[in-house]
XYZ file of C-alpha atoms in Angstrom:
510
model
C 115.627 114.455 91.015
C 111.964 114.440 90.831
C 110.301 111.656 89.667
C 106.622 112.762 90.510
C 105.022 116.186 91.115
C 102.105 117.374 91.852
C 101.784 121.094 91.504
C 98.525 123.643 92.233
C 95.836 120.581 92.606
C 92.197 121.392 92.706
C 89.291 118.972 93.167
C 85.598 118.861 94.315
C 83.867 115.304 94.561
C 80.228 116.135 94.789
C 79.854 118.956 96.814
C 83.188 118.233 98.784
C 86.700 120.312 98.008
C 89.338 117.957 98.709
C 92.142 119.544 97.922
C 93.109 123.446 98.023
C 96.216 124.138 95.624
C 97.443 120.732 97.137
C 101.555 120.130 96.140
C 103.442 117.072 96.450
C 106.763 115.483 94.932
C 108.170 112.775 95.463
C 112.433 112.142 94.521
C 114.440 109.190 93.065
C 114.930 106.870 95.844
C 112.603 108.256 98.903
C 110.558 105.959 100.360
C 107.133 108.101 101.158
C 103.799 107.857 103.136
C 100.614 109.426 102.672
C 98.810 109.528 105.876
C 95.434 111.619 106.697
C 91.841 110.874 108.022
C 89.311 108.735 106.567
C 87.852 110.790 103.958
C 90.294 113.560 103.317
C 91.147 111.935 99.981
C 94.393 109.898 99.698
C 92.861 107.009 97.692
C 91.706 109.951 95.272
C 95.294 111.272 95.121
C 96.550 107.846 93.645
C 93.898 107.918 90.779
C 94.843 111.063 89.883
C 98.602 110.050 90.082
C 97.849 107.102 87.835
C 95.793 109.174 85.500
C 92.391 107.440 86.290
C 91.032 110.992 87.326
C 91.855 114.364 86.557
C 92.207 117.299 88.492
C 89.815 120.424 88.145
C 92.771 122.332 88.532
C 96.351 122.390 88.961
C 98.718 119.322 87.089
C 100.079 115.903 87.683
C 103.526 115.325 86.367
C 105.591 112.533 85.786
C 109.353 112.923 84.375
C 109.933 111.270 81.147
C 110.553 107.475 81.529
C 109.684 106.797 84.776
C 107.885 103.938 85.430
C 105.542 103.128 87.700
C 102.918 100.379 89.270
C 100.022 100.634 90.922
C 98.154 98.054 92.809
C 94.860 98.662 91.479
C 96.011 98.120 87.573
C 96.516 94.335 88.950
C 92.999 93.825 89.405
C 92.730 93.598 84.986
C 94.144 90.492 84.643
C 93.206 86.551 83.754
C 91.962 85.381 86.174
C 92.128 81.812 85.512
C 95.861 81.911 84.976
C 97.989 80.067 87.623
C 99.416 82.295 90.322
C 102.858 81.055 89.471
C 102.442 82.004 85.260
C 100.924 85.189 86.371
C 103.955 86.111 88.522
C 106.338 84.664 86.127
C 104.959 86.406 83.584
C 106.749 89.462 84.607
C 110.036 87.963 83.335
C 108.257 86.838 79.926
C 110.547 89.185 77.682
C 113.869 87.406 78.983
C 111.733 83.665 78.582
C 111.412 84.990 75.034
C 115.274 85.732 74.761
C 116.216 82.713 76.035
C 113.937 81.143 73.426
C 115.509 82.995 70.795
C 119.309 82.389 72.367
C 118.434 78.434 72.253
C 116.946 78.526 68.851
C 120.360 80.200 67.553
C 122.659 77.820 69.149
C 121.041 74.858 67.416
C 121.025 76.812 64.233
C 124.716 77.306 64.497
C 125.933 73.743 64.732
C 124.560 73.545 61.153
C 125.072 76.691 59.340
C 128.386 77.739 57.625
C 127.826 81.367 59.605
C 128.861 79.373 62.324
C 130.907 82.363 64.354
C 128.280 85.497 63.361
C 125.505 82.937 64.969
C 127.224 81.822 67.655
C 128.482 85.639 68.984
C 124.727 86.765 68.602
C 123.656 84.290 70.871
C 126.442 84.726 73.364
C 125.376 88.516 73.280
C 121.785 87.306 74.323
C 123.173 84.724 77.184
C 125.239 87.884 78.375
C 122.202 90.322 78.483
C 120.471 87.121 80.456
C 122.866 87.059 82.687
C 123.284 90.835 83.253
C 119.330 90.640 83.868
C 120.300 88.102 86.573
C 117.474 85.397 84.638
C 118.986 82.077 85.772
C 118.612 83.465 89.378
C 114.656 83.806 88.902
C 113.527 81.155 90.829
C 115.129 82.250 93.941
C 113.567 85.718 93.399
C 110.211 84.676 92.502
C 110.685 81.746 95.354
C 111.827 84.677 98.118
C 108.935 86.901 97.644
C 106.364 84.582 96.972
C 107.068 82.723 100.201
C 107.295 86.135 102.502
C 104.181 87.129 101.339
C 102.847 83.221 102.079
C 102.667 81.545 99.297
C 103.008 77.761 99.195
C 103.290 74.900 96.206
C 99.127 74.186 96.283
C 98.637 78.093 96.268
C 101.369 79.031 93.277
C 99.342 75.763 91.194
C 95.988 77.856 91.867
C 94.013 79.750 89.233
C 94.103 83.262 90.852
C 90.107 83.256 90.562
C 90.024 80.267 92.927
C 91.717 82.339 95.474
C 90.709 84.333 98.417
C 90.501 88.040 98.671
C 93.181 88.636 100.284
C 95.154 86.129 98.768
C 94.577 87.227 95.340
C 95.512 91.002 96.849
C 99.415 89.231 97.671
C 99.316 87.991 94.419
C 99.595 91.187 92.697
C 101.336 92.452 95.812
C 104.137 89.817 94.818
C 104.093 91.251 90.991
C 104.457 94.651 92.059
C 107.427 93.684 93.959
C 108.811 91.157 91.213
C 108.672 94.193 88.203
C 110.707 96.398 90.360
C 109.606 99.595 88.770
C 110.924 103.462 89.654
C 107.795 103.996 91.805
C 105.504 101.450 93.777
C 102.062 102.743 94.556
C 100.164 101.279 97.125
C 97.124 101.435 98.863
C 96.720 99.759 102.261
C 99.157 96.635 101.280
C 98.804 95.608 104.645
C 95.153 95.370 104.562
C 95.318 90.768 104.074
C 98.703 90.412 105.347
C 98.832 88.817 108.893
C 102.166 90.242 111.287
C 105.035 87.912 109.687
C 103.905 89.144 106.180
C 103.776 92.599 107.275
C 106.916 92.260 109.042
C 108.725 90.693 105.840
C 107.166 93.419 103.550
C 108.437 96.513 105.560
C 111.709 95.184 105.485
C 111.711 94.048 101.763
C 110.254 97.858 101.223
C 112.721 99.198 103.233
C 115.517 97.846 101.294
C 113.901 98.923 98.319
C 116.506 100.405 96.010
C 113.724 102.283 94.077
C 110.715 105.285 95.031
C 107.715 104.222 96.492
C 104.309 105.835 98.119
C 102.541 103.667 100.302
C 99.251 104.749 102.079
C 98.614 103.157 105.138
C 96.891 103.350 108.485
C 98.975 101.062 110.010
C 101.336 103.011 111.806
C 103.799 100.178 112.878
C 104.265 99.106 109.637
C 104.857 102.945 108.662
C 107.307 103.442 111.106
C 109.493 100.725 109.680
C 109.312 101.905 106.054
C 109.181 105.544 105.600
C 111.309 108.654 105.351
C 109.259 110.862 103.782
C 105.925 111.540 105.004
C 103.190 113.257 103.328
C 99.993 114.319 105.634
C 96.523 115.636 103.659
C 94.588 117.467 105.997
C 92.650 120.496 105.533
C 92.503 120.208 101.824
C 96.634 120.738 101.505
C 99.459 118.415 101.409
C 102.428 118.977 103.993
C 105.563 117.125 103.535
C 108.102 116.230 106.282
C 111.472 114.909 105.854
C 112.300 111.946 108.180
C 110.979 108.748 109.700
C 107.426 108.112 110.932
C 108.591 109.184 114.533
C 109.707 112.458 113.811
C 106.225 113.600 112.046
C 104.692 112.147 114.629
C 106.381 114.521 117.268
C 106.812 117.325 114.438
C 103.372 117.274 113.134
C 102.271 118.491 116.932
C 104.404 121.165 117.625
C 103.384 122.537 113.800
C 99.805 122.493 115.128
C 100.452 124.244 117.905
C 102.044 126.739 116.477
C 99.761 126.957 113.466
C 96.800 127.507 115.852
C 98.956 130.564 117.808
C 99.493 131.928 114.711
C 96.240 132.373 113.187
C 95.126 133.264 117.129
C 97.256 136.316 117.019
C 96.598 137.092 113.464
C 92.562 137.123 114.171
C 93.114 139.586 116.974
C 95.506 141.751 114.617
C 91.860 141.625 112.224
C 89.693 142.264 114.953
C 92.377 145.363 116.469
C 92.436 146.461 112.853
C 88.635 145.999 111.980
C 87.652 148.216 114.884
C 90.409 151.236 114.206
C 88.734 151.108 111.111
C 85.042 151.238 112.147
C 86.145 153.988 114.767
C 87.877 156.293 112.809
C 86.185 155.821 108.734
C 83.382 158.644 109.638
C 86.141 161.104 111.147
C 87.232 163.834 108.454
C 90.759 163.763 110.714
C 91.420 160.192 110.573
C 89.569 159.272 107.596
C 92.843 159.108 105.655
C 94.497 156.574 108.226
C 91.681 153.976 108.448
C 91.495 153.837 104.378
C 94.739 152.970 105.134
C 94.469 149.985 107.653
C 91.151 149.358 105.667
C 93.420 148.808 102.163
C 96.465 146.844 104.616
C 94.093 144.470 106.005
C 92.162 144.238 102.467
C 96.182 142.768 101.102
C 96.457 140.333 104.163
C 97.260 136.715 103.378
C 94.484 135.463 106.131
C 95.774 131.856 107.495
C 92.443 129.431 107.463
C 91.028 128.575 110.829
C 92.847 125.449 112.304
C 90.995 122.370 110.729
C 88.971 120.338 112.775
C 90.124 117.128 114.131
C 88.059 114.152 112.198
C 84.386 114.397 113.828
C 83.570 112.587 117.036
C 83.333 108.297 116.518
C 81.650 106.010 119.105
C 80.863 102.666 118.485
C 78.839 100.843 120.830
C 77.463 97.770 120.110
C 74.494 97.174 122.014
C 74.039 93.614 124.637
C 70.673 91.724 124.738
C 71.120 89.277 127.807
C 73.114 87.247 129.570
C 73.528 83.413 128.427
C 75.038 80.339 130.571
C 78.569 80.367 131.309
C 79.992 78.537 128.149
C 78.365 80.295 124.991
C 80.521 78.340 122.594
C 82.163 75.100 122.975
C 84.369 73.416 119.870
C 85.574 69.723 119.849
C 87.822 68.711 117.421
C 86.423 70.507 114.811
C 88.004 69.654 111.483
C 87.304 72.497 108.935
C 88.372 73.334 104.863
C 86.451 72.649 101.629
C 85.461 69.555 99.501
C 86.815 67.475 102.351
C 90.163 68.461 102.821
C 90.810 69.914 105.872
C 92.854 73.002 106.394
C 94.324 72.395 110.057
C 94.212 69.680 112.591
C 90.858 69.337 114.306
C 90.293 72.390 116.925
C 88.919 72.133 120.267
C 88.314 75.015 122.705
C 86.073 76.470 125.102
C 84.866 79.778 125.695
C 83.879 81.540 128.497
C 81.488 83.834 129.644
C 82.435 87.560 128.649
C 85.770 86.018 127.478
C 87.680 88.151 124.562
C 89.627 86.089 122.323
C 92.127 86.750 119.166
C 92.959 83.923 116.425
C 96.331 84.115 114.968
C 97.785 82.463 112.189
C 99.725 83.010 109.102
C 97.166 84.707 106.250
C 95.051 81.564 104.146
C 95.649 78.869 107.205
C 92.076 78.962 107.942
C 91.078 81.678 110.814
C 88.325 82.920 108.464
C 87.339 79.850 107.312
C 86.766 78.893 110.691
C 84.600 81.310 111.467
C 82.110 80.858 109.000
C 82.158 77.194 109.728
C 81.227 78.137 113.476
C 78.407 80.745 111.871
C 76.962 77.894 109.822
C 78.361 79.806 106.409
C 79.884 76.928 104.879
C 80.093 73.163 106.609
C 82.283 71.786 109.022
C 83.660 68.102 107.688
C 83.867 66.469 110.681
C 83.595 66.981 114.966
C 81.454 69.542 116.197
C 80.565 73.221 117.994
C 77.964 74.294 120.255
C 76.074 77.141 121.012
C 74.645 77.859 123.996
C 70.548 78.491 123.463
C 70.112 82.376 124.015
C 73.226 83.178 122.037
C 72.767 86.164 119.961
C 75.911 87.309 117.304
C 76.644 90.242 115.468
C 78.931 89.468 112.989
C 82.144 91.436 111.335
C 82.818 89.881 107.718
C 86.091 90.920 105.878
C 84.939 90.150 102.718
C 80.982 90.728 102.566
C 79.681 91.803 99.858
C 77.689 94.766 99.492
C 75.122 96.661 97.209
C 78.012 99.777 96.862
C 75.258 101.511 94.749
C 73.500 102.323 98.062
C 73.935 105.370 100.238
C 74.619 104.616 103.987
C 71.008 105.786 105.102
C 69.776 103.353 101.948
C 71.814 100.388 103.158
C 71.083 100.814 107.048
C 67.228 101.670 105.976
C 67.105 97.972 104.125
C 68.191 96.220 106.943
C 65.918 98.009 109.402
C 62.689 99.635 107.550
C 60.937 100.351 110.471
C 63.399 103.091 111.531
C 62.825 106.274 110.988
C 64.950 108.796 109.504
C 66.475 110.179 112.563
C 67.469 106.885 113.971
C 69.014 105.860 110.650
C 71.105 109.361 110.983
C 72.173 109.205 114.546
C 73.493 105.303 114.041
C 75.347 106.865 110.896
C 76.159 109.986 112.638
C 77.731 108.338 115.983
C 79.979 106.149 114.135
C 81.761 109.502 111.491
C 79.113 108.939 108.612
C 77.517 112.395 108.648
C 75.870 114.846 106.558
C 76.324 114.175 102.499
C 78.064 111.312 103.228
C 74.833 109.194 104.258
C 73.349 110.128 100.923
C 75.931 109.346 98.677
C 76.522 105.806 96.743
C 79.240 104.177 98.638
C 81.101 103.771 95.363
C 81.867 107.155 96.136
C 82.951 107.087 99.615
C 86.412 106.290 100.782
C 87.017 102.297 102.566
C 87.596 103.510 106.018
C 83.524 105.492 105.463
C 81.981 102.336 104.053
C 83.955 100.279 106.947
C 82.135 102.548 109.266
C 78.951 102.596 107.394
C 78.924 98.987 108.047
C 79.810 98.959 111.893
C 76.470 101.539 111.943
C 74.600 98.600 110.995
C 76.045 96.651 113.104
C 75.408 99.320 115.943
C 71.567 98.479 115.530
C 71.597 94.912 116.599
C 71.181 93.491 120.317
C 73.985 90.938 120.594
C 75.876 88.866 123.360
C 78.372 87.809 121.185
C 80.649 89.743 118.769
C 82.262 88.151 115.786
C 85.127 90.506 114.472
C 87.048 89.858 111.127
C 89.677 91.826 110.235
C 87.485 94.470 111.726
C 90.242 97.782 111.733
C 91.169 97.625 107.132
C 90.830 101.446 106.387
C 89.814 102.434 109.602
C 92.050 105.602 110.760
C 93.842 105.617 113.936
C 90.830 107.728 115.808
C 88.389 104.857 114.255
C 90.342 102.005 115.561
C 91.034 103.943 118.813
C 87.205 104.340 119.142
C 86.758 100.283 118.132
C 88.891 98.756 120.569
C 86.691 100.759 123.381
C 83.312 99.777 122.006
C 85.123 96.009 122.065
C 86.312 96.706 125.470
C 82.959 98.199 127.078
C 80.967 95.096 125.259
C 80.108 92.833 128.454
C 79.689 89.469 125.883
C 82.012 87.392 124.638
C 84.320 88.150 121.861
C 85.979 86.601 118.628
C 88.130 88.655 117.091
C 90.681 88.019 113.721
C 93.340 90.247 113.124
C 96.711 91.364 112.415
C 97.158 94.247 113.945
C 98.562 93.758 117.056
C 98.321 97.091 118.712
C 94.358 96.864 118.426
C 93.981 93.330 120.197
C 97.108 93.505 122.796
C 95.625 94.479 126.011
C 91.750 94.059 125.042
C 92.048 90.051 124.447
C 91.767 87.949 127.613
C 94.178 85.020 125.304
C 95.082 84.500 122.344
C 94.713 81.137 119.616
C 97.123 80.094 117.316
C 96.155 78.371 113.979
């Protein structure tokens, strides 16, 4: 049974066509991926799903009473509401029956309708129970702690949250309203490897539909059997685990690109019968022939290009003395609590190093105490004189108004058009893209737009956080060698273990 279908789809953003005729459905039950470059348009897909933008062509269709929920439609809520009320809230229909079931029982002990009152409220502990309410707790309790919630977090307003802990929040809702379909985009984005590892299981056990787009391909390969690839402007499905479209998806390329080689040499036989033979009284009649065959052909699109070429590089000043950054029991937090036990480490010359930890312990924090963002509360860090850092922040804010040539030509005035391009250019932000607001670009664009800035500065020391949300696999690919070709030292924060196993010299746990 479908539950979602997208049939004939049709849409140009600016001067872009995403999609060509693009069809997609997805069944009662299947668990689905949408996986494609940065750029092609998946993000786009989901509004139009969710009705936030409409098609220029083709239709959207949901069957009659599904429901749905979609990540973004968490971000309306208020925000001074404890995280606990807001995720309890999704239960506040049975609160409200249990209410009314309470108020009925007292009314019965003094009313002479003493049996019609007591059976209604016995129907409305039944319907409780058959709603599993008095085992809400442990529900709420289980999902709230995968995705790493604790007591002082679940007593928070959700506006005194982080990001990324505000993003688990209305993960933890989506998961708690248990609707036919669960749309997400990039769930895995502030989730650190336990939390990813306890939502692709939860997901996979999943009893409903759900369409997750992702670029983390671990985390895909745990939770998907359907997967849906955009590329070229259509939508191909393939039935099965992440594993086989992986292998699939290659040998359909392959023969996709022998295919339309033999068909262009059928044209080009064809094309020059007909040249030949049109101006021949004799065989005049046979090449209108060929000429009205070939005129009926179904011509297959040229293979689509691979995403364009991306090279970071992140340019090195000079060398400093051999320990650019020393810490002694550094005690960090805010308004003089401290988050974790005081830290103390040293690093080394050209040393690469990733901080672990469970999401909110403090690895962010930590790094802008170290960059002088917020203070320290107590022991100290040093910088070696000479030291020079270009800095990665998950969760700067930007002027998203601004093209990419606009936001690199602030920074950097003095640089003249071409320069602004060929930083842009190098790192997959090319043609219309630099000139369009970056409210209009997809994350994995503006995530590049913003290592092009950071492409422009003379550094000994790289700062990473978070540094591969959105980026596709060629993007991260392409980080981990600019990373691994830089000859400074290195901080890097992130979850994704296949980007920092192999390119870290150790790793610190928080």
């Amino acid at each position: 049974m479908a539950l979602l279908e997208l049939t004939d789809i049709e849409f140009n953003y600016s001067d872009k066509e995403l999609y060509k005729k693009a069809n997609m459905k997805v069944n009662l039950g299947e668990h689905c991926c949408l996986v494609g470059v940065n750029g092609c348009g998946k993000t786009t897909i989901l509004s139009m799903i969710v009705g936030d933008i409409t098609p220029d062509s083709g239709k959207v269709s949901w069957t009659n009473g599904v429901t749905y929920s979609y990540l973004d439609q968490q971000l309306k809520v208020q925000q001074d509401m404890p995280v606990e009320d807001y995720l309890y809230g999704v239960y506040k229909h049975l609160f409200a029956k249990e209410k009314q079931m309470e108020e009925l029982y007292e009314k019965a002990a003094y009313s002479d309708d003493f049996e019609k009152i007591l059976a209604k409220a016995q129907r409305l502990q039944d319907e409780l129970e058959q709603a599993d309410f008095y085992s809400l707790q442990e529900k709420v309790g289980r999902i709230s702690d995968g995705l790493g919630f604790d007591r002082t977090h679940l007593d928070m307003p959700l506006h005194e949250l982080s990001g990324g802990q505000r993003e688990k929040a209305y993960i933890a809702k989506m998961l708690l309203e248990e609707k036919d379909v669960l749309i997400m985009d990039e769930p895995t984005n502030f989730l650190d490897q336990s939390q990813v590892a306890w939502l692709a299981s939860y997901l996979n056990s999943y009893p409903n539909a759900f369409l997750v787009v992702s670029h983390d391909q671990e985390f895909l390969k745990k939770i998907a059997n359907v997967v849906f690839v955009l590329e070229n402007g259509t939508i191909t499905r393939y039935k099965g685990d992440f594993e086989h479209y992986l292998v699939q998806h290659e040998i359909d390329k392959e023969q996709y690109q022998k295919n339309y080689e033999a068909q262009q040499r059928y044209i080009k036989k064809e094309e020059e019968f007909i040249a030949k033979h049109i101006v021949r009284a004799t065989s005049a009649k046979a090449a209108k022939s060929h000429r009205a065959r070939l005129a009926h052909l179904d011509v297959m699109d040229a293979p689509g290009k691979e995403e364009g070429f991306v090279r970071f590089s992140f340019p090195f000043t000079h060398d400093v003395g051999e320990k650019p950054l020393i810490v002694e029991e550094l005690s960090i937090g805010y308004k003089g609590k401290p988050l974790l036990d005081p830290i103390s480490f040293i690093l080394n010359k050209g040393e690469k190093i990733a901080i672990l930890g469970q999401n909110g312990v403090g690895k962010t924090t930590f790094l802008k105490s170290i960059l002088d963002i917020i203070p320290t509360i107590d022991g100290e860090f040093r910088w070696l004189e000479g030291t020079v850092i270009n800095y990665y922040s998950q969760d700067e804010r930007i002027d998203m108004s601004l093209t990419p040539f606009q936001f690199l030509h602030s920074h950097y005035p003095d640089l003249n058009n071409t320069q602004i391009r060929t930083a842009l250019g190098n790192c997959g932000v090319r043609k219309d893209l630099a000139l369009r607001p970056m409210s209009e670009l997809s994350g994995g664009e503006v995530t590049k737009t913003r290592f092009a800035l950071m492409t422009l500065k003379k550094a000994n020391f790289l700062v990473l956080d978070e540094p591969t949300n959105h980026l596709d696999q060629k993007a991260k690919d392409a980080l981990f060698d600019a990373v691994e070709r830089f000859p400074g030292a290195v901080i890097i924060v992130s979850h994704e273990k296949d980007f920092y196993d192999g390119l870290v010299d150790y790793e610190l746990f928080f």
